[in-house]
Amino acid sequence: LEKYWMDEGNTEWDSTQNLRVGPSIILIDPQLGDNIGSSARAMLNCGLNDLRLVRPRDGWPNPKAIAMASGAKEVLDKTRVYNTTLEAVADLDFVLATTARMRDLSKTVLTPKQAAERIIQHTDLGGKSGVLFGPERSGLTNDDIVLADAVINVPLNPEFSSLNLAQAVLLLGYEWLQKKLTHLEVPGAWGQSVPATILEREFFYQRLETELDECGFLYPDHLAPTIKRNLRSMFNKTSLTQQEVKTLHGIVTALTKKKSKNRK
């Protein structure tokens, strides 16, 4: 990376800083250790080093991943494993989900280049971002995608649009790196509040769902999961801040107090 920057005629490259500002790469249900290792190698090629795994099929650490990483040891050494997607993204406040097909969820759709720009803009404001990648065979589920602020769709041959896991990671990492190398950081501010983390959002959603369930809104039962996903998708499109989440909690509190008073 340092050589690339110098070859482009730039003299202000700090080879230690880029690994602290890139998005986290989250692999959901990865099946093959080889693909995890190849993804780690692709990450380090692009200056990324925060790899998170959710339920890797063959466990972790994986000797096949180490072999395929071809020296990307610093990525593998830092890799963290989680039981759920929510746990893996809980500390992040801007998450994008990769998908090769359109879903029934209403989401903003970005190209890899647009996604890279959004991630860097978010980082400039002090946010923490991540990109979700699904398992090799089936891709992400709707329950995973609904946690994201937007989705990334790569414009490829519609007759054959699936990518190898490591290819997908490399493609997103490459676009991020090219944008980063030419990006002039512009100091910004979130105003009076910072973005709400995924965990803070999820806590509110679960509280809201509890109240909606008690008042009979989540009916009929077989549609409840779809209604919950739609609620999350609707709120996530607004990029909620911590202050906005507090306001929403206050609204729920006021409404539930009113309901309790009426009952009495």
Short mmCIF file of C-alpha atoms in Angstrom, two decimals:
data_model
loop_
_atom_site.label_atom_id
_atom_site.label_comp_id
_atom_site.label_asym_id
_atom_site.label_seq_id
_atom_site.Cartn_x
_atom_site.Cartn_y
_atom_site.Cartn_z
CA LEU A 1 0.00 0.00 0.00
CA GLU A 2 2.81 2.40 0.84
CA LYS A 3 4.52 1.62 -2.46
CA TYR A 4 1.26 2.15 -4.36
CA TRP A 5 0.75 5.54 -2.73
CA MET A 6 4.30 6.66 -3.50
CA ASP A 7 3.99 5.42 -7.09
CA GLU A 8 0.99 7.71 -7.50
CA GLY A 9 3.18 10.67 -6.58
CA ASN A 10 1.83 11.20 -3.08
CA THR A 11 4.15 11.91 -0.17
CA GLU A 12 1.76 12.14 2.78
CA TRP A 13 0.88 8.46 3.16
CA ASP A 14 0.86 7.17 6.73
CA SER A 15 1.16 3.38 6.46
CA THR A 16 -0.12 2.90 10.01
CA GLN A 17 -3.36 4.82 9.84
CA ASN A 18 -5.49 3.06 7.21
CA LEU A 19 -5.98 -0.12 9.26
CA ARG A 20 -7.77 1.84 11.96
CA VAL A 21 -10.47 3.43 9.82
CA GLY A 22 -11.78 0.74 7.48
CA PRO A 23 -15.08 -1.11 7.77
CA SER A 24 -15.40 -4.38 9.64
CA ILE A 25 -15.93 -7.40 7.42
CA ILE A 26 -18.54 -9.79 8.82
CA LEU A 27 -18.89 -13.26 7.33
CA ILE A 28 -22.18 -14.96 8.24
CA ASP A 29 -22.16 -18.79 8.40
CA PRO A 30 -19.00 -19.21 6.29
CA GLN A 31 -18.67 -22.84 5.26
CA LEU A 32 -15.10 -23.35 4.11
CA GLY A 33 -11.94 -22.41 5.96
CA ASP A 34 -10.33 -21.85 2.56
CA ASN A 35 -12.80 -19.07 1.80
CA ILE A 36 -12.22 -17.42 5.18
CA GLY A 37 -8.47 -17.45 4.57
CA SER A 38 -8.86 -16.07 1.05
CA SER A 39 -11.13 -13.34 2.39
CA ALA A 40 -8.55 -12.43 5.04
CA ARG A 41 -5.89 -12.17 2.34
CA ALA A 42 -8.18 -9.97 0.22
CA MET A 43 -8.84 -7.75 3.24
CA LEU A 44 -5.18 -7.14 3.97
CA ASN A 45 -4.56 -6.46 0.26
CA CYS A 46 -6.95 -3.54 0.71
CA GLY A 47 -5.79 -2.36 4.12
CA LEU A 48 -8.60 -3.90 6.18
CA ASN A 49 -7.99 -6.00 9.27
CA ASP A 50 -11.20 -6.33 11.32
CA LEU A 51 -12.67 -9.73 10.40
CA ARG A 52 -15.70 -11.07 12.28
CA LEU A 53 -17.17 -14.55 11.85
CA VAL A 54 -20.69 -15.67 12.75
CA ARG A 55 -21.07 -19.42 13.29
CA PRO A 56 -18.24 -20.68 11.04
CA ARG A 57 -19.29 -24.20 10.05
CA ASP A 58 -15.94 -25.87 10.68
CA GLY A 59 -15.09 -23.95 13.85
CA TRP A 60 -12.30 -21.52 14.59
CA PRO A 61 -9.33 -21.36 14.32
CA ASN A 62 -9.18 -23.29 11.06
CA PRO A 63 -5.89 -24.61 9.62
CA LYS A 64 -7.21 -24.34 6.04
CA ALA A 65 -7.92 -20.65 6.60
CA ILE A 66 -4.35 -20.12 7.82
CA ALA A 67 -2.95 -21.84 4.71
CA MET A 68 -5.12 -19.84 2.29
CA ALA A 69 -4.45 -16.51 4.01
CA SER A 70 -0.93 -16.53 2.56
CA GLY A 71 0.62 -14.41 5.28
CA ALA A 72 -2.38 -12.31 6.30
CA LYS A 73 -1.69 -13.41 9.87
CA GLU A 74 -2.55 -10.09 11.50
CA VAL A 75 -6.11 -10.39 10.18
CA LEU A 76 -6.55 -13.96 11.41
CA ASP A 77 -4.99 -13.21 14.79
CA LYS A 78 -7.60 -10.49 15.42
CA THR A 79 -10.56 -12.45 14.06
CA ARG A 80 -13.51 -12.66 16.45
CA VAL A 81 -16.30 -15.26 16.45
CA TYR A 82 -19.95 -14.60 17.34
CA ASN A 83 -23.08 -16.69 17.80
CA THR A 84 -25.45 -14.26 16.10
CA THR A 85 -25.33 -11.51 13.50
CA LEU A 86 -26.67 -9.03 16.03
CA GLU A 87 -23.77 -9.73 18.41
CA ALA A 88 -21.31 -9.26 15.55
CA VAL A 89 -22.64 -5.82 14.58
CA ALA A 90 -23.81 -4.58 18.00
CA ASP A 91 -21.04 -1.96 18.38
CA LEU A 92 -21.36 -0.64 14.81
CA ASP A 93 -23.59 2.26 13.79
CA PHE A 94 -23.61 1.89 10.00
CA VAL A 95 -23.99 -1.53 8.39
CA LEU A 96 -24.31 -2.54 4.74
CA ALA A 97 -25.44 -5.97 3.52
CA THR A 98 -24.30 -7.57 0.29
CA THR A 99 -26.89 -9.38 -1.81
CA ALA A 100 -27.01 -10.70 -5.37
CA ARG A 101 -30.81 -10.58 -5.64
CA MET A 102 -33.58 -8.15 -4.91
CA ARG A 103 -35.57 -8.81 -1.74
CA ASP A 104 -39.07 -7.99 -0.56
CA LEU A 105 -37.56 -5.55 1.95
CA SER A 106 -37.52 -1.85 1.16
CA LYS A 107 -33.84 -0.88 1.26
CA THR A 108 -31.57 1.69 -0.33
CA VAL A 109 -29.45 -0.10 -2.95
CA LEU A 110 -25.83 0.95 -3.47
CA THR A 111 -23.13 -0.09 -5.92
CA PRO A 112 -19.75 -1.02 -4.39
CA LYS A 113 -18.37 2.39 -5.38
CA GLN A 114 -21.31 4.20 -3.76
CA ALA A 115 -20.98 2.01 -0.68
CA ALA A 116 -17.30 2.89 -0.33
CA GLU A 117 -18.13 6.58 -0.48
CA ARG A 118 -20.87 6.26 2.16
CA ILE A 119 -18.56 4.29 4.47
CA ILE A 120 -15.80 6.88 4.25
CA GLN A 121 -18.23 9.75 4.80
CA HIS A 122 -19.53 7.94 7.87
CA THR A 123 -16.00 7.35 9.16
CA ASP A 124 -15.16 11.05 8.73
CA LEU A 125 -17.99 11.79 11.17
CA GLY A 126 -16.61 9.37 13.74
CA GLY A 127 -18.86 6.41 12.96
CA LYS A 128 -18.05 2.68 12.91
CA SER A 129 -19.15 0.72 9.85
CA GLY A 130 -19.31 -2.87 8.71
CA VAL A 131 -20.24 -4.97 5.68
CA LEU A 132 -22.18 -8.24 5.91
CA PHE A 133 -21.43 -11.18 3.61
CA GLY A 134 -23.64 -14.28 3.55
CA PRO A 135 -22.74 -17.98 3.33
CA GLU A 136 -21.35 -19.33 0.07
CA ARG A 137 -24.43 -21.23 -1.06
CA SER A 138 -27.42 -19.18 -0.02
CA GLY A 139 -26.35 -15.63 0.81
CA LEU A 140 -27.79 -13.51 3.60
CA THR A 141 -31.24 -14.12 5.06
CA ASN A 142 -33.85 -11.37 5.40
CA ASP A 143 -33.31 -11.41 9.16
CA ASP A 144 -29.66 -10.50 8.56
CA ILE A 145 -30.38 -7.88 5.89
CA VAL A 146 -32.99 -6.11 8.00
CA LEU A 147 -30.23 -5.12 10.46
CA ALA A 148 -28.49 -3.13 7.72
CA ASP A 149 -28.90 0.52 6.77
CA ALA A 150 -28.67 -0.28 3.05
CA VAL A 151 -27.73 -3.12 0.70
CA ILE A 152 -24.91 -3.45 -1.79
CA ASN A 153 -25.70 -4.97 -5.18
CA VAL A 154 -22.94 -5.53 -7.73
CA PRO A 155 -24.04 -4.87 -11.33
CA LEU A 156 -22.88 -8.08 -13.01
CA ASN A 157 -24.11 -10.44 -15.72
CA PRO A 158 -27.78 -11.08 -14.77
CA GLU A 159 -27.41 -14.62 -16.08
CA PHE A 160 -24.54 -15.34 -13.69
CA SER A 161 -24.16 -12.82 -10.89
CA SER A 162 -22.89 -14.90 -7.97
CA LEU A 163 -19.40 -14.22 -6.66
CA ASN A 164 -16.99 -16.32 -4.66
CA LEU A 165 -16.90 -15.08 -1.05
CA ALA A 166 -13.31 -13.85 -1.28
CA GLN A 167 -14.04 -12.18 -4.64
CA ALA A 168 -16.90 -10.25 -3.07
CA VAL A 169 -14.73 -9.16 -0.14
CA LEU A 170 -11.93 -8.11 -2.51
CA LEU A 171 -14.32 -6.14 -4.70
CA LEU A 172 -15.72 -4.15 -1.78
CA GLY A 173 -12.28 -3.73 -0.20
CA TYR A 174 -10.79 -2.51 -3.47
CA GLU A 175 -13.47 0.14 -3.97
CA TRP A 176 -13.00 1.29 -0.38
CA LEU A 177 -9.22 1.52 -0.79
CA GLN A 178 -9.37 3.46 -4.07
CA LYS A 179 -11.77 5.93 -2.51
CA LYS A 180 -9.62 6.18 0.62
CA LEU A 181 -6.42 6.84 -1.31
CA THR A 182 -7.96 9.80 -3.11
CA HIS A 183 -10.17 11.05 -0.30
CA LEU A 184 -9.50 14.30 1.50
CA GLU A 185 -10.92 14.00 4.99
CA VAL A 186 -13.42 16.71 5.77
CA PRO A 187 -14.05 17.25 9.48
CA GLY A 188 -17.72 16.95 10.26
CA ALA A 189 -20.14 16.65 13.12
CA TRP A 190 -23.28 14.73 13.94
CA GLY A 191 -24.84 17.82 15.51
CA GLN A 192 -26.02 17.18 19.04
CA SER A 193 -25.95 13.38 18.87
CA VAL A 194 -23.97 10.47 17.49
CA PRO A 195 -25.37 7.58 15.46
CA ALA A 196 -27.18 4.88 17.41
CA THR A 197 -25.39 1.55 17.43
CA ILE A 198 -27.11 -1.53 16.07
CA LEU A 199 -27.52 -2.79 19.64
CA GLU A 200 -29.19 0.46 20.75
CA ARG A 201 -31.56 0.27 17.80
CA GLU A 202 -32.34 -3.37 18.45
CA PHE A 203 -33.14 -2.73 22.12
CA PHE A 204 -35.71 -0.15 21.05
CA TYR A 205 -37.19 -2.42 18.37
CA GLN A 206 -37.64 -5.26 20.84
CA ARG A 207 -39.29 -2.95 23.34
CA LEU A 208 -41.60 -1.58 20.65
CA GLU A 209 -42.49 -5.10 19.50
CA THR A 210 -43.36 -6.14 23.05
CA GLU A 211 -45.81 -3.25 23.36
CA LEU A 212 -47.26 -3.85 19.90
CA ASP A 213 -47.73 -7.51 20.68
CA GLU A 214 -49.58 -6.69 23.90
CA CYS A 215 -52.00 -4.39 22.10
CA GLY A 216 -52.66 -6.93 19.33
CA PHE A 217 -50.85 -5.17 16.49
CA LEU A 218 -48.68 -8.19 15.59
CA TYR A 219 -51.60 -10.15 14.19
CA PRO A 220 -52.08 -12.70 12.73
CA ASP A 221 -49.26 -14.67 14.29
CA HIS A 222 -47.86 -16.00 11.02
CA LEU A 223 -47.33 -12.43 9.75
CA ALA A 224 -45.62 -11.19 12.93
CA PRO A 225 -42.04 -11.94 11.72
CA THR A 226 -42.67 -10.04 8.48
CA ILE A 227 -44.18 -7.08 10.34
CA LYS A 228 -41.16 -6.97 12.67
CA ARG A 229 -38.73 -7.01 9.74
CA ASN A 230 -40.67 -4.23 8.01
CA LEU A 231 -40.57 -2.08 11.15
CA ARG A 232 -36.81 -2.50 11.44
CA SER A 233 -36.33 -1.78 7.76
CA MET A 234 -38.43 1.38 7.99
CA PHE A 235 -36.53 2.79 10.98
CA ASN A 236 -33.08 1.74 9.74
CA LYS A 237 -33.51 3.74 6.54
CA THR A 238 -33.47 6.92 8.66
CA SER A 239 -30.00 6.30 10.18
CA LEU A 240 -31.20 6.91 13.73
CA THR A 241 -29.04 8.87 16.14
CA GLN A 242 -28.77 8.10 19.86
CA GLN A 243 -30.91 11.14 20.66
CA GLU A 244 -33.60 10.03 18.22
CA VAL A 245 -33.67 6.56 19.79
CA LYS A 246 -34.08 8.18 23.22
CA THR A 247 -36.96 10.23 21.85
CA LEU A 248 -38.61 7.09 20.46
CA HIS A 249 -38.21 5.39 23.85
CA GLY A 250 -39.88 8.43 25.40
CA ILE A 251 -42.80 8.14 22.99
CA VAL A 252 -43.28 4.47 23.86
CA THR A 253 -43.08 5.29 27.57
CA ALA A 254 -45.67 8.05 27.24
CA LEU A 255 -48.04 5.83 25.28
CA THR A 256 -47.71 2.90 27.67
CA LYS A 257 -48.31 5.16 30.69
CA LYS A 258 -51.44 6.49 28.99
CA LYS A 259 -52.61 2.96 28.28
CA SER A 260 -52.00 1.91 31.89
CA LYS A 261 -53.88 4.96 33.21
CA ASN A 262 -56.87 4.26 30.98
CA ARG A 263 -57.02 0.69 32.21
CA LYS A 264 -57.13 1.85 35.82
#
